[in-house]
PDB file of C-alpha atoms and ligand atoms in Angstrom:
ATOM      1  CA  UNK B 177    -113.184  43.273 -84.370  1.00  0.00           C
ATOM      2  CA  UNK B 178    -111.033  42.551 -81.257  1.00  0.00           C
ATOM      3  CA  UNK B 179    -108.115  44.066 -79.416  1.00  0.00           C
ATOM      4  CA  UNK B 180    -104.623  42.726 -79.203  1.00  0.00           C
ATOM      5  CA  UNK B 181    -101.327  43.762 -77.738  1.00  0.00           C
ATOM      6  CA  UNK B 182     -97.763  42.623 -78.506  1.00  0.00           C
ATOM      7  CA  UNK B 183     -95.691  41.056 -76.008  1.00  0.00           C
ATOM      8  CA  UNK B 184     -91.787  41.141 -76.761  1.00  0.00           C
ATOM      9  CA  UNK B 185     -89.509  38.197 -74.857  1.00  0.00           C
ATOM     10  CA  UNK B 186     -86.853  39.531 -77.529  1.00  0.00           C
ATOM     11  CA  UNK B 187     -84.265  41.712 -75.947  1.00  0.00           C
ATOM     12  CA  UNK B 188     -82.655  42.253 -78.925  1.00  0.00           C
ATOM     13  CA  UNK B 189     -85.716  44.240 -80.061  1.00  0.00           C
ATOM     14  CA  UNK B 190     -85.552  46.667 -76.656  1.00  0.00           C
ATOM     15  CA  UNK B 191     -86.617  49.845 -77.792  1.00  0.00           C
ATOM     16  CA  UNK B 192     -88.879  48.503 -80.652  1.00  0.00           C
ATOM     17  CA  UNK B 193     -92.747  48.582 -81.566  1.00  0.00           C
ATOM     18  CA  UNK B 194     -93.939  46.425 -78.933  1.00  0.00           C
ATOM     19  CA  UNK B 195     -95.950  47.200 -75.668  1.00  0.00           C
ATOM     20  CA  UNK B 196     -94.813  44.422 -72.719  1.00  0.00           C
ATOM     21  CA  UNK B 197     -91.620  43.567 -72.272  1.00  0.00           C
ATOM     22  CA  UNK B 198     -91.477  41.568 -69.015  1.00  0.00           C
ATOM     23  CA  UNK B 199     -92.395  38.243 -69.633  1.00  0.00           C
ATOM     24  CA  UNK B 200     -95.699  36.330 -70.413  1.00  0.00           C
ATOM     25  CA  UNK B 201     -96.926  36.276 -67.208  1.00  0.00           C
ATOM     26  CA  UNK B 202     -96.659  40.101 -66.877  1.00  0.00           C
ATOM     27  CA  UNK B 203     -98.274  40.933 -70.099  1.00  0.00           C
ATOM     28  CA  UNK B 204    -101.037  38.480 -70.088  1.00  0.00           C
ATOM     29  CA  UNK B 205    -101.957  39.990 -66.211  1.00  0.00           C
ATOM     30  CA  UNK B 206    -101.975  43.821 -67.379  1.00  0.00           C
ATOM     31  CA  UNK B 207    -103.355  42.866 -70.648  1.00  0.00           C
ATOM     32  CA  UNK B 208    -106.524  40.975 -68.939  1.00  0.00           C
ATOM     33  CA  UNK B 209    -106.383  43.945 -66.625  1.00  0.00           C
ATOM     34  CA  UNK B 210    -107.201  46.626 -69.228  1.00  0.00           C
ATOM     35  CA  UNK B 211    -109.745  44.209 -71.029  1.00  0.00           C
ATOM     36  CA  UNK B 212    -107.680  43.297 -74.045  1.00  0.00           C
ATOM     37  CA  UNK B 213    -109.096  40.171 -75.821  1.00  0.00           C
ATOM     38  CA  UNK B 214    -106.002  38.454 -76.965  1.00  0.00           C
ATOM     39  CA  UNK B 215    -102.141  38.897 -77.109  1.00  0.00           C
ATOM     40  CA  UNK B 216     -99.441  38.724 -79.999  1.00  0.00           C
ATOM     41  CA  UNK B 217     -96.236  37.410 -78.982  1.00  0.00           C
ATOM     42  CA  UNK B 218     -93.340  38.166 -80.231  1.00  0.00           C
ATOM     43  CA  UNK B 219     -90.600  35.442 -79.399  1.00  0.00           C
ATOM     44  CA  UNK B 220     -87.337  34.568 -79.963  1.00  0.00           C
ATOM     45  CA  UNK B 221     -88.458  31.394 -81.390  1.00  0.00           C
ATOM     46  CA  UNK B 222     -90.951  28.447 -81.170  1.00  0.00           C
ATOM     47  CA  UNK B 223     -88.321  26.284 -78.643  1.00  0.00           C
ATOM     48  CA  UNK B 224     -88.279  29.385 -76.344  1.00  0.00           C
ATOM     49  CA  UNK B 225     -92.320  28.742 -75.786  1.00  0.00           C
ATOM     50  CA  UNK B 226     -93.828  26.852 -73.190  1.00  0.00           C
ATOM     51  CA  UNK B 227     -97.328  25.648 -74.871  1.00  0.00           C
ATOM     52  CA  UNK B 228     -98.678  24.145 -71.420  1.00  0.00           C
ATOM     53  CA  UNK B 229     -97.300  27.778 -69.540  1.00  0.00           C
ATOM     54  CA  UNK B 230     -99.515  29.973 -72.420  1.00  0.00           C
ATOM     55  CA  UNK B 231    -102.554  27.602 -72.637  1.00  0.00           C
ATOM     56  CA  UNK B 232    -102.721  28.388 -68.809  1.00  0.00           C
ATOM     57  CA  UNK B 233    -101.914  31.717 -68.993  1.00  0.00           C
ATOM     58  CA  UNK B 234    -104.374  31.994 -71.671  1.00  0.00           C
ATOM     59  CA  UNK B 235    -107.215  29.894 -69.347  1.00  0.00           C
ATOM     60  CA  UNK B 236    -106.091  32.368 -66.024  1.00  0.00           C
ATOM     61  CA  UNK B 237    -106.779  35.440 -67.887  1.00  0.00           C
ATOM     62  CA  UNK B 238    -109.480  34.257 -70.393  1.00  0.00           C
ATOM     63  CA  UNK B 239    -107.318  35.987 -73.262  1.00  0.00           C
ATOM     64  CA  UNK B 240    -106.739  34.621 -76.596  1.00  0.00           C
ATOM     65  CA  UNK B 241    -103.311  34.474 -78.592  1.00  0.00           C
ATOM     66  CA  UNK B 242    -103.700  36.586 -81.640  1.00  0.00           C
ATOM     67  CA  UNK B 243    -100.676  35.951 -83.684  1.00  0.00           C
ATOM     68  CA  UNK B 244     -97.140  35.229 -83.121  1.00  0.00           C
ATOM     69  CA  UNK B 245     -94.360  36.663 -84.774  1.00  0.00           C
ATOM     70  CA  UNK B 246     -91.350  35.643 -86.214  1.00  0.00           C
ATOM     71  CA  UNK B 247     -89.462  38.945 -86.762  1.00  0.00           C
ATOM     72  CA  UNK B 248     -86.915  37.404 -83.933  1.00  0.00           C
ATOM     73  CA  UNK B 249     -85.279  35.240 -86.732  1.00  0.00           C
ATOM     74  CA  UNK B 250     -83.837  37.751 -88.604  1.00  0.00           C
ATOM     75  CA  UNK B 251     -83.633  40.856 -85.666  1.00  0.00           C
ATOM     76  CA  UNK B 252     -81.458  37.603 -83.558  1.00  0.00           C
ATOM     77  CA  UNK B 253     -80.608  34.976 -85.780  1.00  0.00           C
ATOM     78  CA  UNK B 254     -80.181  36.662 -89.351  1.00  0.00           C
ATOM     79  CA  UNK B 255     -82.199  34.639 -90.806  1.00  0.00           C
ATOM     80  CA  UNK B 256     -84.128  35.777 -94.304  1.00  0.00           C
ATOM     81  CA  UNK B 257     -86.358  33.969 -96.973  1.00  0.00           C
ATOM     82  CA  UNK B 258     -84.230  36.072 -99.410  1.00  0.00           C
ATOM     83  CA  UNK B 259     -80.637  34.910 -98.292  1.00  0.00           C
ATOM     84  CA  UNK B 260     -78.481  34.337-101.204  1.00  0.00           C
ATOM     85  CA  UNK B 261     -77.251  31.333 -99.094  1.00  0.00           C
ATOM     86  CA  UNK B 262     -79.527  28.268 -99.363  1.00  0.00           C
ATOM     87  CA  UNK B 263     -78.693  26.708 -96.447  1.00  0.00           C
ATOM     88  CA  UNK B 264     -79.790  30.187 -94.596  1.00  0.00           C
ATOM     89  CA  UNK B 265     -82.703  30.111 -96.516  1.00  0.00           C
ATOM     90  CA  UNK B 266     -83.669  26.915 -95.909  1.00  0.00           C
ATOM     91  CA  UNK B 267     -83.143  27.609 -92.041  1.00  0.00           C
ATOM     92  CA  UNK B 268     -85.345  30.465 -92.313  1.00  0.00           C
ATOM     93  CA  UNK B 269     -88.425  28.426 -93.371  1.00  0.00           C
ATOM     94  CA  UNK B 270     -87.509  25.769 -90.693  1.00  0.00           C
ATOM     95  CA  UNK B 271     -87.804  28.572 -88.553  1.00  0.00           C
ATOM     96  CA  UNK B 272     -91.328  29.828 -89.407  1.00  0.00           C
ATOM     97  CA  UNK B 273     -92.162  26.883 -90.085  1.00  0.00           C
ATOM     98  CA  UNK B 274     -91.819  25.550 -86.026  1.00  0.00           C
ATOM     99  CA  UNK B 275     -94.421  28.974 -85.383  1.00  0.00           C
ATOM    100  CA  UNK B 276     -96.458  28.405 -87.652  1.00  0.00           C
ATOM    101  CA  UNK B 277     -97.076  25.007 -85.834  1.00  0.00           C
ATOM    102  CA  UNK B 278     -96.990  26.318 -82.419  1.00  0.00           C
ATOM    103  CA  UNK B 279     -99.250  29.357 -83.172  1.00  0.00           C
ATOM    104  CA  UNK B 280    -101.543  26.720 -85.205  1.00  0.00           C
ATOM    105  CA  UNK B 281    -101.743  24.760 -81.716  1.00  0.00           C
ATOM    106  CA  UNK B 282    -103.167  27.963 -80.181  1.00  0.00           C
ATOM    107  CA  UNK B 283    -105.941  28.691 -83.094  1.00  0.00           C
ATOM    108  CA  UNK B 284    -103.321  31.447 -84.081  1.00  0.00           C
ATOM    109  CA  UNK B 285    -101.377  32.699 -87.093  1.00  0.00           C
ATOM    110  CA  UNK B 286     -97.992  32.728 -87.588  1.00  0.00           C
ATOM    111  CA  UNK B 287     -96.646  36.644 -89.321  1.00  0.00           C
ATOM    112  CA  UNK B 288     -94.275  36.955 -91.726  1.00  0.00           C
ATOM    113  CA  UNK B 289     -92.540  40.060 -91.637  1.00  0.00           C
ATOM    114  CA  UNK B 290     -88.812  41.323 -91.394  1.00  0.00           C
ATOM    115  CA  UNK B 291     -88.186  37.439 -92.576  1.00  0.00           C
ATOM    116  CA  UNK B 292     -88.556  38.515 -95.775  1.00  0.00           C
ATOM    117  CA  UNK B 293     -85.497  39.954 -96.460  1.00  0.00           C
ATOM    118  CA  UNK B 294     -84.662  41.989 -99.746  1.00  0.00           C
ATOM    119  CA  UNK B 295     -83.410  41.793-103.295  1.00  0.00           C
ATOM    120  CA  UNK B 296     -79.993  43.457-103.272  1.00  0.00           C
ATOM    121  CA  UNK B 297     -75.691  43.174-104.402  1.00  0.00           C
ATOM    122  CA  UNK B 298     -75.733  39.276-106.637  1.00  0.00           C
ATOM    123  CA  UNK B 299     -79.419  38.671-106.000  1.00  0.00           C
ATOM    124  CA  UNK B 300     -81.624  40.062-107.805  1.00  0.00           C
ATOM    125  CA  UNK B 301     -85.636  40.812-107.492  1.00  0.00           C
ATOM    126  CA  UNK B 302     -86.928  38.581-109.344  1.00  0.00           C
ATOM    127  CA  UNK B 303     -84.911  35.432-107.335  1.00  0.00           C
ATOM    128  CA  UNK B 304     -85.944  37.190-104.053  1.00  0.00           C
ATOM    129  CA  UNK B 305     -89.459  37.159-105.289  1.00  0.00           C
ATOM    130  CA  UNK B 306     -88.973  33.465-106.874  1.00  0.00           C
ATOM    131  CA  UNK B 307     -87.677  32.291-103.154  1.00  0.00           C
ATOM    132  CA  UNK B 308     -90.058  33.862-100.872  1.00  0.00           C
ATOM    133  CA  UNK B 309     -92.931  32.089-103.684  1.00  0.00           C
ATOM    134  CA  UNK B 310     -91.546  29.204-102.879  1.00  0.00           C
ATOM    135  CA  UNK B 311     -91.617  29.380 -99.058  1.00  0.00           C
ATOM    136  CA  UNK B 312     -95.035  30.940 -99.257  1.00  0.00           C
ATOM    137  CA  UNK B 313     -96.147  27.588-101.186  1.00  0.00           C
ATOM    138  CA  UNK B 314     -94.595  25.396 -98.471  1.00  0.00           C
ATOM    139  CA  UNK B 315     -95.745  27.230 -95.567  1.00  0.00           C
ATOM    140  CA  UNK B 316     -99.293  28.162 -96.394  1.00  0.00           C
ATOM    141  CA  UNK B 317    -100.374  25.048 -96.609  1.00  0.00           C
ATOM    142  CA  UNK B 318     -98.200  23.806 -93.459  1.00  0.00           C
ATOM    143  CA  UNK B 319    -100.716  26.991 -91.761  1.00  0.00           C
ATOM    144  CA  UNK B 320    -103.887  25.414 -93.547  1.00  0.00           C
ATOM    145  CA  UNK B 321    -103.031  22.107 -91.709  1.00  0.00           C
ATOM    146  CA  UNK B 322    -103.537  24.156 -88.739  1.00  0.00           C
ATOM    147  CA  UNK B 323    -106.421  25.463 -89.548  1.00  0.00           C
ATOM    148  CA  UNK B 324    -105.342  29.127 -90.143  1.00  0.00           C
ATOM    149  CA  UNK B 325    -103.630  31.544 -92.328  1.00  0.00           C
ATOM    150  CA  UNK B 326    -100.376  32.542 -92.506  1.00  0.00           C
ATOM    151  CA  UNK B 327     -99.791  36.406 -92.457  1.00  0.00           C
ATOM    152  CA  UNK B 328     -97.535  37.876 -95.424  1.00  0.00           C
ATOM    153  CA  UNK B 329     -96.403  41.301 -93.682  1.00  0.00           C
ATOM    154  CA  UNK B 330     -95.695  44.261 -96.258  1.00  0.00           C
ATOM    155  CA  UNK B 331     -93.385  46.942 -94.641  1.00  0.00           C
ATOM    156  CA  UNK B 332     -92.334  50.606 -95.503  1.00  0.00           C
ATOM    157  CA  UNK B 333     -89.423  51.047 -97.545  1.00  0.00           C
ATOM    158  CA  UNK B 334     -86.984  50.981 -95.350  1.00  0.00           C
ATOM    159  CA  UNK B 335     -87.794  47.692 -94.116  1.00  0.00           C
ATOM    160  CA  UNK B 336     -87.873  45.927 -97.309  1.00  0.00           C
ATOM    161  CA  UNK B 337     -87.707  47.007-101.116  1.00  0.00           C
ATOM    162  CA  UNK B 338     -89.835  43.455-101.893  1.00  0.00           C
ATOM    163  CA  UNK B 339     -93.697  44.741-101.278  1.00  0.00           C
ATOM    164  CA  UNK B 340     -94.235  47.873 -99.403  1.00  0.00           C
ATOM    165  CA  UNK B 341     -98.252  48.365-100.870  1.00  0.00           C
ATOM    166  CA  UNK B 342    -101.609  46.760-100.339  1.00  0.00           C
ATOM    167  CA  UNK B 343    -101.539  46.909-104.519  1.00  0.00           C
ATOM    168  CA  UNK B 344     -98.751  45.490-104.838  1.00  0.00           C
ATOM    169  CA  UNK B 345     -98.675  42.645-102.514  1.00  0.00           C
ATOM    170  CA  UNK B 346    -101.990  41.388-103.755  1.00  0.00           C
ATOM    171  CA  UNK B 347    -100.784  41.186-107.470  1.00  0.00           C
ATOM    172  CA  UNK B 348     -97.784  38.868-105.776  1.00  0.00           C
ATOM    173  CA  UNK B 349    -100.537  36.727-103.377  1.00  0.00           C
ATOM    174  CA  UNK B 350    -102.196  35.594-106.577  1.00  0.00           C
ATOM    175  CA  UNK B 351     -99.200  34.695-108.513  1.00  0.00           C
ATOM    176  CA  UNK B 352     -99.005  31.718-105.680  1.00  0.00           C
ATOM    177  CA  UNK B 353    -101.452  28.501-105.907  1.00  0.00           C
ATOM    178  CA  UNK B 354    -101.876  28.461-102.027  1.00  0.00           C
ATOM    179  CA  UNK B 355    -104.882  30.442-101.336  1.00  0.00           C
ATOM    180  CA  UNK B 356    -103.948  30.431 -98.026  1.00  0.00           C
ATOM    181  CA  UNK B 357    -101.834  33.652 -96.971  1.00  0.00           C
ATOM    182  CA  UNK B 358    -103.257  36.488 -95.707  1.00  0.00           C
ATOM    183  CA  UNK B 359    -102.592  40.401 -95.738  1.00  0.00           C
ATOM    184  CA  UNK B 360    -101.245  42.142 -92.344  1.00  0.00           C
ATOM    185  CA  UNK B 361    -101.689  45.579 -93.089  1.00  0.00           C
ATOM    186  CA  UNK B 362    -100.117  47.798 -90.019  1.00  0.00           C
ATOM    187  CA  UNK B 363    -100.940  51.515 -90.077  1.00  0.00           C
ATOM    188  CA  UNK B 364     -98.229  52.992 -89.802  1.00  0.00           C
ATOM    189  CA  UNK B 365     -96.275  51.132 -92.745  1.00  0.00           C
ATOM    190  CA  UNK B 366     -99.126  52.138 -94.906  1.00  0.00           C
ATOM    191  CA  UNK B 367     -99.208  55.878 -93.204  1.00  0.00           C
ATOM    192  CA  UNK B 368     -95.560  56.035 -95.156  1.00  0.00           C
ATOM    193  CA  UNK B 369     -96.746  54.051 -98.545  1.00  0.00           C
ATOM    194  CA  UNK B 370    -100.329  54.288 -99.207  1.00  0.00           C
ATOM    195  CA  UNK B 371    -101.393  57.573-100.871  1.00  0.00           C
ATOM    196  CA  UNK B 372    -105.363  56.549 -99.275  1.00  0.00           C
ATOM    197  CA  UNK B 373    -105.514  54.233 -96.457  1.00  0.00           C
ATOM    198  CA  UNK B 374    -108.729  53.499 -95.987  1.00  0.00           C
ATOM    199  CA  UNK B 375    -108.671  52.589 -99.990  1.00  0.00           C
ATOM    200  CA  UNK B 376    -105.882  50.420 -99.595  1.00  0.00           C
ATOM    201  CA  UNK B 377    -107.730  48.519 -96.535  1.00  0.00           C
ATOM    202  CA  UNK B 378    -110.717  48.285 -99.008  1.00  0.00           C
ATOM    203  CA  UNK B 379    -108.733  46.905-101.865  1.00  0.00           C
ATOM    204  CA  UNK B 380    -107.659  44.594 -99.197  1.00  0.00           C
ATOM    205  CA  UNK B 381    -110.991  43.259 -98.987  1.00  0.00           C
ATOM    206  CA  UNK B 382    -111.540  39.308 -98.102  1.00  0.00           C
ATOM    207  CA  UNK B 383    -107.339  39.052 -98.098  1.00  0.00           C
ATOM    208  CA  UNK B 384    -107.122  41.009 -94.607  1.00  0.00           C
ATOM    209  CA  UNK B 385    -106.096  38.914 -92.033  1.00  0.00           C
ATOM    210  CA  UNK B 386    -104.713  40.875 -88.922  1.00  0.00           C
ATOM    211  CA  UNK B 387    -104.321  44.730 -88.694  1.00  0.00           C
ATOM    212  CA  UNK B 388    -101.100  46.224 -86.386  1.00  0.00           C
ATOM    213  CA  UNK B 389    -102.784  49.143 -85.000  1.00  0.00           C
ATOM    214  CA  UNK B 390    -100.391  51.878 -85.103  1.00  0.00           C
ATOM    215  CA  UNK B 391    -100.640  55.424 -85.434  1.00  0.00           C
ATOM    216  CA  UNK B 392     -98.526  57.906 -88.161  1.00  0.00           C
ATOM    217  CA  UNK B 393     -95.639  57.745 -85.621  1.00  0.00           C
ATOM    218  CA  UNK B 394     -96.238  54.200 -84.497  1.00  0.00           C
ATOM    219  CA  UNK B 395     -96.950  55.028 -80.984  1.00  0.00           C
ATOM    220  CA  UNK B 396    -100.536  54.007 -79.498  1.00  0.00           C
ATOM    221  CA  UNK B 397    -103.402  54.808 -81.812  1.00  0.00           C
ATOM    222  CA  UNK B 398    -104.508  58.404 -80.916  1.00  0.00           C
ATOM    223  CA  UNK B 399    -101.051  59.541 -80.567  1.00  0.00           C
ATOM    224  CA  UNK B 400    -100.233  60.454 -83.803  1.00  0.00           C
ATOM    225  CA  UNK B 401    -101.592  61.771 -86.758  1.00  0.00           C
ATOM    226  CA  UNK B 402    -103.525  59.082 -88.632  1.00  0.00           C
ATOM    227  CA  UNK B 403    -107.135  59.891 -89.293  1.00  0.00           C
ATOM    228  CA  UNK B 404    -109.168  56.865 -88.031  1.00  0.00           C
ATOM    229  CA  UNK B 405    -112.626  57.383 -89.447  1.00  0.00           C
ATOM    230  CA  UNK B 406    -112.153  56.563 -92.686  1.00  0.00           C
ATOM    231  CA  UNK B 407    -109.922  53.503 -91.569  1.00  0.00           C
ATOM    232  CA  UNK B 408    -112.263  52.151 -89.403  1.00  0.00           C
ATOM    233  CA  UNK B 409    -115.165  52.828 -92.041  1.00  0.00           C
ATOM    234  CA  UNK B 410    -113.085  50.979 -94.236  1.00  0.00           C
ATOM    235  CA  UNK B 411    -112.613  47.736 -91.858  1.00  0.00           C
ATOM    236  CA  UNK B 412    -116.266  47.760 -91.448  1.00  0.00           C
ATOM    237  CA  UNK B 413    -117.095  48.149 -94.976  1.00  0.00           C
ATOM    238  CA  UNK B 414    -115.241  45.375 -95.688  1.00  0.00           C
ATOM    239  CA  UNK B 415    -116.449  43.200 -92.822  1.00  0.00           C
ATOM    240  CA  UNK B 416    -112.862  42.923 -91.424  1.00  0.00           C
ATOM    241  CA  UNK B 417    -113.631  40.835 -88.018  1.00  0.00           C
ATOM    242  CA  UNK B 418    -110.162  39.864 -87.047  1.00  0.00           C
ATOM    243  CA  UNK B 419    -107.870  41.783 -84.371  1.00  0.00           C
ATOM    244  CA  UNK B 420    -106.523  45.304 -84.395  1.00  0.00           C
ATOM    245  CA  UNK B 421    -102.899  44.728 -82.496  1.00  0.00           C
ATOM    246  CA  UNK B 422    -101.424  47.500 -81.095  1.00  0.00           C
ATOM    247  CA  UNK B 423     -97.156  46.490 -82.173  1.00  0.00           C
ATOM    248  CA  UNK B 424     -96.357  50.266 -81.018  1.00  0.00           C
ATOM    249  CA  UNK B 425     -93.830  52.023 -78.795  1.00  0.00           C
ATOM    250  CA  UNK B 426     -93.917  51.668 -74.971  1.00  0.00           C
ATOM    251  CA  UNK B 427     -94.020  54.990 -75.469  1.00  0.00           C
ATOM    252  CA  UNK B 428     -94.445  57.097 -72.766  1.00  0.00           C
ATOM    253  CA  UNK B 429     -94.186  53.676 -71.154  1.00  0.00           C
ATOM    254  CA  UNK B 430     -95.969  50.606 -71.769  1.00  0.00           C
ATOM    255  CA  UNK B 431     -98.848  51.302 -69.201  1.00  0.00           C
ATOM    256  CA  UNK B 432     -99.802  54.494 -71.021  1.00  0.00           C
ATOM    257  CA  UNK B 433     -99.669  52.526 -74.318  1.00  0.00           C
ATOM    258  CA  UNK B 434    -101.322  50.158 -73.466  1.00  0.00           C
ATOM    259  CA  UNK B 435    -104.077  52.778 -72.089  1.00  0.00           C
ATOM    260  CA  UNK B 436    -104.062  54.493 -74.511  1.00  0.00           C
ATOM    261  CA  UNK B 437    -104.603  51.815 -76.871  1.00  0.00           C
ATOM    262  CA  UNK B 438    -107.457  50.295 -74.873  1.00  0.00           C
ATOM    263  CA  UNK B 439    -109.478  53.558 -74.775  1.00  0.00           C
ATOM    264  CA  UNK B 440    -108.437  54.354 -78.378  1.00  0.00           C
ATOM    265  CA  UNK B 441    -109.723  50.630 -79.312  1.00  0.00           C
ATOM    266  CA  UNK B 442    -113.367  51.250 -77.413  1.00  0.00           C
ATOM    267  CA  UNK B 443    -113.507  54.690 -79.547  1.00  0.00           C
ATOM    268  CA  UNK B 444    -113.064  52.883 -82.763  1.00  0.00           C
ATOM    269  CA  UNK B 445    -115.370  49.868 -81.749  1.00  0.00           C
ATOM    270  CA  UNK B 446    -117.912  50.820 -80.138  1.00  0.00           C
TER     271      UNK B 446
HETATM  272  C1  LER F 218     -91.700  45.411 -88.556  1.00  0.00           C
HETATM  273  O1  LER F 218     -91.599  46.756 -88.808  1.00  0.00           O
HETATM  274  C2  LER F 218     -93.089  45.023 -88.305  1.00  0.00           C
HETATM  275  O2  LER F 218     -94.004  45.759 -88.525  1.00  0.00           O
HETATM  276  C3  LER F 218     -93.292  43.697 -87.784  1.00  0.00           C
HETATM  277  O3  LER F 218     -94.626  43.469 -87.519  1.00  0.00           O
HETATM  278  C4  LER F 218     -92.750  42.708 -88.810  1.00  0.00           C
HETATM  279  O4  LER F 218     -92.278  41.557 -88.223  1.00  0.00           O
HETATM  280 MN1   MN F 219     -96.089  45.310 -87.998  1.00  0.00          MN
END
């Protein structure tokens, strides 16, 4: 397993779960700093990224990019999967669609997350499920091409009433004939929704493809309340070998985080 920390160049998300907040440069230079092995960025979209500025940032610093998400397209632009407009909808897959190309570029996967919208008022769940199917189908292969996943995101309930379980969101992956998505399980949306964890992660199995590692509060790992044992004998169990991504509160500020999360990571992977 290896360590990643979010990057947000979203302003519109101040105050949200990320760690570095001033710029690329910044992060990548306190990131390499503390020994991380890779960032996640969190942009506002693919047009806002400089490929030649990260592949040197990534060469400077010997860090990888670990995913990059695309949260900013409906926190900025209101853009969902799940819009009951179709030309919104249809502007929210261009929209992944242009990160999961640039990520691909980098080795990287692209996250679906917030894009996912919800069923609610004239549409109903199962056209919110139908839509985001279809999407899925278009941009897992599109991530294929790139020679990586794409990440299907499940949130806590008050992020989305379309998949909030590991359960649940597997039953939905299989309905789809691209083989090709992937499960991002973050802590602390399971800490709300999962009754076991650690299960959950093991259910997970083979369809885990990036972790946000967040504790019960979603501040740095060791933090909160979450119980990592089990969790981490679970992601060895199951031969998990991708990144555990701290997307938590610069909380007390993003140094400390980012500490924390460091030491917390060597704990946990030793
Ligand atoms: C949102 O709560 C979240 O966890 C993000 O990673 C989704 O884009
Ligand atoms: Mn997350």
């Amino acid at each position: 397993m290896r360590s990643a920390i979010t990057i947000s160049l979203v302003p519109e998300t101040k105050g949200g779960p990320f760690v570095y907040w001033d710029g690329l440069a910044d992060g990548f230079a306190r990131a390499a700093k503390l020994g991380f092995d890779a960032v996640e960025i969190f942009p506002s979209s693919a047009e806002e990224l400089d490929a030649r500025e990260i592949k040197s940032l990534c060469a400077q610093h010997n860090l990888k990019v670990a995913a990059i998400g695309t949260g900013a397209g409906w926190v900025k632009h209101k853009l969902r999967l799940t819009d009951p407009d179709a030309t919104v909808r249809r502007r929210a897959q261009e929209f992944i669609a242009a990160i999961v190309d640039f990520a691909g570029s980098f080795g990287a996967p692209a996250i679906l997350g917030s894009m996912q919208g919800r069923w609610e008022g004239s549409v109903s769940r199962e056209q919110a499920l139908a839509w985001l199917a279809e999407a899925l189908e278009q941009l897992g292969p599109r991530a294929h091409a790139q020679g990586v996943p794409l990440l299907y995101e499940f949130l806590n309930r008050y992020e989305t009433n379309l998949f909030n379980r590991v359960s649940d969101s597997l039953e939905f992956l299989k309905t789809l004939r691209t083989q090709n998505v992937k499960l991002l399980c973050d802590l602390f949306h399971m800490n709300i929704e999962e009754s076991d964890v650690a299960a959950a992660l093991r259910l997970a199995g083979p369809k885990l493809g990036h972790v946000h590692f967040a504790d019960s509060n979603r501040r740095a790992i060791g933090l909160g309340h979450t119980d990592m044992k089990p969790v981490m004998a679970a992601l060895r169990d199951i031969g998990y070998d991708g990144y555990l991504s701290a997307e938590v509160f610069a909380l007390p500020d993003s140094r400390s985080a980012a500490a924390q999360t460091i030491a917390a990571f060597r704990k946990s992977v030793p």
